[in-house]
Coordinates of C-alpha atoms in Angstrom, one line a residue:
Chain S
X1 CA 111.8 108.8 75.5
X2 CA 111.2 108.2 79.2
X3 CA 109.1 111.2 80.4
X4 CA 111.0 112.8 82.9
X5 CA 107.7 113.5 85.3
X6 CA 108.1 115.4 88.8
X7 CA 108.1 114.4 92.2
X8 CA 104.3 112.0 92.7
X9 CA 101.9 112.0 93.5
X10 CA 100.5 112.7 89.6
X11 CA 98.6 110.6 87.4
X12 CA 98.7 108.2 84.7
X13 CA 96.3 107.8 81.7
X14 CA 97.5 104.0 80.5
X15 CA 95.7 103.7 77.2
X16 CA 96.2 100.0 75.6
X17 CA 95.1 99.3 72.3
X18 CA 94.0 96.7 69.3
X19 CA 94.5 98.7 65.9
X20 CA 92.2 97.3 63.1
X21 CA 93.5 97.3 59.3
X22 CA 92.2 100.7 59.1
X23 CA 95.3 103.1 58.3
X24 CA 93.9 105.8 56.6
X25 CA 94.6 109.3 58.8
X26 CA 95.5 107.3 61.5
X27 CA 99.2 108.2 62.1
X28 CA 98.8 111.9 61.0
X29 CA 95.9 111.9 63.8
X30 CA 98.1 110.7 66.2
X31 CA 101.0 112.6 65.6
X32 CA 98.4 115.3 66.2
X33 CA 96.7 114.0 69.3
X34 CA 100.5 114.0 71.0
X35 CA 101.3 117.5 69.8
X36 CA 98.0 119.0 71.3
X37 CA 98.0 116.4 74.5
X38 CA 101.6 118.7 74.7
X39 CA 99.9 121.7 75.3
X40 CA 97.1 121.1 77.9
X41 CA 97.6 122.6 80.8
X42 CA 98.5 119.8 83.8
X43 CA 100.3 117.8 80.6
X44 CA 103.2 116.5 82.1
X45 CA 104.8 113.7 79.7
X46 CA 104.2 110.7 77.1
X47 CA 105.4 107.6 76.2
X48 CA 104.2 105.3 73.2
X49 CA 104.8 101.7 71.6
X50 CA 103.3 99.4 69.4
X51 CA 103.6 95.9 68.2
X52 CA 100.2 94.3 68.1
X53 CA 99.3 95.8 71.2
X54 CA 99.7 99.5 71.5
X55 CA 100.5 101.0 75.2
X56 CA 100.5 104.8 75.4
X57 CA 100.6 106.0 78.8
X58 CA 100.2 110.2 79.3
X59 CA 101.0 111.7 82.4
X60 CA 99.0 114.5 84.1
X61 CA 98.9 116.8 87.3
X62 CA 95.2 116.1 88.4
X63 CA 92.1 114.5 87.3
X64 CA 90.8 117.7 86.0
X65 CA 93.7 118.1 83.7
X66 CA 92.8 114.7 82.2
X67 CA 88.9 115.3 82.2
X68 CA 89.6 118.7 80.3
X69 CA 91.9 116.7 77.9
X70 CA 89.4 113.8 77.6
X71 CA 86.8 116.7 76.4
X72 CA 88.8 118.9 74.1
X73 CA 86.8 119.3 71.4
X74 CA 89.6 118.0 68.7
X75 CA 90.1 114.9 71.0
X76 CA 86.5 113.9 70.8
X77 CA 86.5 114.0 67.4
X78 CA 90.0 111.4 66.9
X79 CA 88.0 109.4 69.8
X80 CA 85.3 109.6 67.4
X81 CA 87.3 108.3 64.7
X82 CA 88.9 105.9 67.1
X83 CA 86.2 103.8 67.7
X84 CA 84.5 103.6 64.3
X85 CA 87.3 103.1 62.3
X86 CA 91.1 102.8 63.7
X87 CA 90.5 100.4 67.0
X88 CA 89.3 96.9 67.5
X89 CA 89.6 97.2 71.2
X90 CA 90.9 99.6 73.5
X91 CA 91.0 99.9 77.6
X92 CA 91.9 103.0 79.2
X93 CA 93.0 103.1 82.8
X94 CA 93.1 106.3 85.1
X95 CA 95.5 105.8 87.6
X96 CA 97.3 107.6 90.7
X97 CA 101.2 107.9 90.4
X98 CA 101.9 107.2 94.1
X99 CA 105.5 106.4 93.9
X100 CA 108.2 106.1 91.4
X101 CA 112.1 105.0 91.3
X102 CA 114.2 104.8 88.4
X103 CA 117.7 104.1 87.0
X104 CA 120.1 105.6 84.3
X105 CA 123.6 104.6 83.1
Chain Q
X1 CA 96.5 90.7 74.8
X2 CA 95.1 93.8 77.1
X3 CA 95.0 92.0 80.6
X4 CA 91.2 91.1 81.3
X5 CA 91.4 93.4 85.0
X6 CA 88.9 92.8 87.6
X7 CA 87.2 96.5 88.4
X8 CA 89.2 99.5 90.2
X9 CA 90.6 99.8 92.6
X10 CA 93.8 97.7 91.7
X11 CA 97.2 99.1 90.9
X12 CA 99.7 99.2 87.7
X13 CA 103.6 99.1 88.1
X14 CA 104.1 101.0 84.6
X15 CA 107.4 99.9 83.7
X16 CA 109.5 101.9 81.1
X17 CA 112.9 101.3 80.4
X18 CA 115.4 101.4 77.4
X19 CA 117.5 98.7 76.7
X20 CA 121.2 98.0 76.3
X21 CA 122.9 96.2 73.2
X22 CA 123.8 93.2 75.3
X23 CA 120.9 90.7 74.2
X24 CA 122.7 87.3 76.0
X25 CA 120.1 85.6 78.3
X26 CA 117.6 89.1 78.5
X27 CA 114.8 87.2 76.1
X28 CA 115.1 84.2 78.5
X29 CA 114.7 85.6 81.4
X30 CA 111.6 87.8 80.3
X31 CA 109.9 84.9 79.6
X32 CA 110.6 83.8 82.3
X33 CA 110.2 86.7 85.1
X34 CA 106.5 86.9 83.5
X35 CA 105.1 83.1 83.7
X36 CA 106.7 83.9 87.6
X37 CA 105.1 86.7 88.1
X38 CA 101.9 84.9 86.8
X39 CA 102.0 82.7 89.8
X40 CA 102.6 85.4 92.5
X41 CA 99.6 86.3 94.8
X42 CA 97.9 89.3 93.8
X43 CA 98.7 89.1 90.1
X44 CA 95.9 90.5 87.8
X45 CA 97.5 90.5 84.3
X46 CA 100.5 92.2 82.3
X47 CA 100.9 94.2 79.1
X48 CA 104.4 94.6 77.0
X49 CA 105.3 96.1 74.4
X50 CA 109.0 96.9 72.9
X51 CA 109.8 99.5 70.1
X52 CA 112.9 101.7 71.0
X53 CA 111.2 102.2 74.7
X54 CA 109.8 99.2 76.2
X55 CA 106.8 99.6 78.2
X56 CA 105.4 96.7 80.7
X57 CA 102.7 97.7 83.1
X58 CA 101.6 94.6 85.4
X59 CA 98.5 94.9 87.2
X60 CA 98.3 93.9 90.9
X61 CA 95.5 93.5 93.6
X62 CA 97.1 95.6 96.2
X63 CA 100.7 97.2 97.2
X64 CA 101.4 94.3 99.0
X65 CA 101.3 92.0 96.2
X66 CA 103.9 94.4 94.5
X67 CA 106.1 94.0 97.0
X68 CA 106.3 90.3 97.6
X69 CA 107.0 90.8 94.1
X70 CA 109.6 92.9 93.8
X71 CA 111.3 90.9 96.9
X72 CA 111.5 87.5 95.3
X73 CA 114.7 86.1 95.3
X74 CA 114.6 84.7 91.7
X75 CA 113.2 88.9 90.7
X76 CA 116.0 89.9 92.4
X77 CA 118.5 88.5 90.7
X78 CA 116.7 89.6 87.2
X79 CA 116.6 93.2 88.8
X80 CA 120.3 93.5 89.6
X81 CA 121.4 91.3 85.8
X82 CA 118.9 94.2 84.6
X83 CA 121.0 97.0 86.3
X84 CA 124.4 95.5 85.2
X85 CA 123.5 94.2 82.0
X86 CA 120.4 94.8 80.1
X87 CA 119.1 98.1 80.7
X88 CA 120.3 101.6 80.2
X89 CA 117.3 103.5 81.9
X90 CA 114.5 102.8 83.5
X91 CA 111.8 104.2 85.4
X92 CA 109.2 102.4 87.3
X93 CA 106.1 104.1 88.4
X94 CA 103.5 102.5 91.5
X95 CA 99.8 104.1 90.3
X96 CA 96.2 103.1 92.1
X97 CA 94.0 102.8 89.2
X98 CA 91.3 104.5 90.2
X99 CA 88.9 104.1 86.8
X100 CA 88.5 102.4 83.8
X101 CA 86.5 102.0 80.7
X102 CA 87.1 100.4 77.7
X103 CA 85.6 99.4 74.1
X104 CA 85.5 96.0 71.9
X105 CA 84.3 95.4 68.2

């Protein structure tokens, strides 16, 4: 559930998230969105949680990778969707993984 | 709920990490390590969110400000209760946000 990402530097897409009431073809689109994120090329990991506030950050190799993601045809369509129906608010943050440490029992 | 952030550059510490059964004094000190972190220099805002996987990313003006952070003596003592007690894995990730955009109703 961790994504087990290389060696940085890589980046980070951090996309946090209001839902509204809206639940019609939300979850299948999402379970969608992950499955093809999966198979971009320069996709290198996920992880996603909700309460109120959703957080789902994606890992990538490079900025292209994420600009050829953020333009996928099928992904600008669930953005589409996103913003007319499924989110109140949204902010998504580009950022460069520079360093990373981690621990496991 | 998604931190108000001044405009890029600042940096995230994404912060994912899956959690032990032992619950005694973890909620406490949560609290507790955010309205501290609050106060430190540098400190932009934080976003958490707990399913299975917890994810907190904190937002910082500069690397500096993480590491004063990171350094305090009361966040050491959460770190190494963390280690021993709280969490089975984590992973924490530096990243430079570079961009970001975002979308209200």
């Amino acid at each position: 559930m961790i994504a087990k990402t290389p060696l940085p530097p890589y980046y980070a897409v951090i996309f946090s998230n209001l839902r509204t009431a809206v639940e019609e073809g939300y979850s299948e689109m999402a379970t969608l969105m992950v499955e093809l994120a999966e198979q971009q090329e320069g996709f290198l990991g996920i992880e996603s949680v909700r309460e109120d506030l959703g957080i789902t950050v994606s890992y990538w190799q490079d900025l292209d990778s994420i600009r050829n993601w953020k333009m996928h045809v099928d992904h600008q369509v669930a953005q589409q969707k996103g913003r007319t129906d499924w989110y109140k608010a949204y902010k998504t943050r580009i950022a460069k993984v520079e360093r990373d440490y981690g621990f496991e029992k």
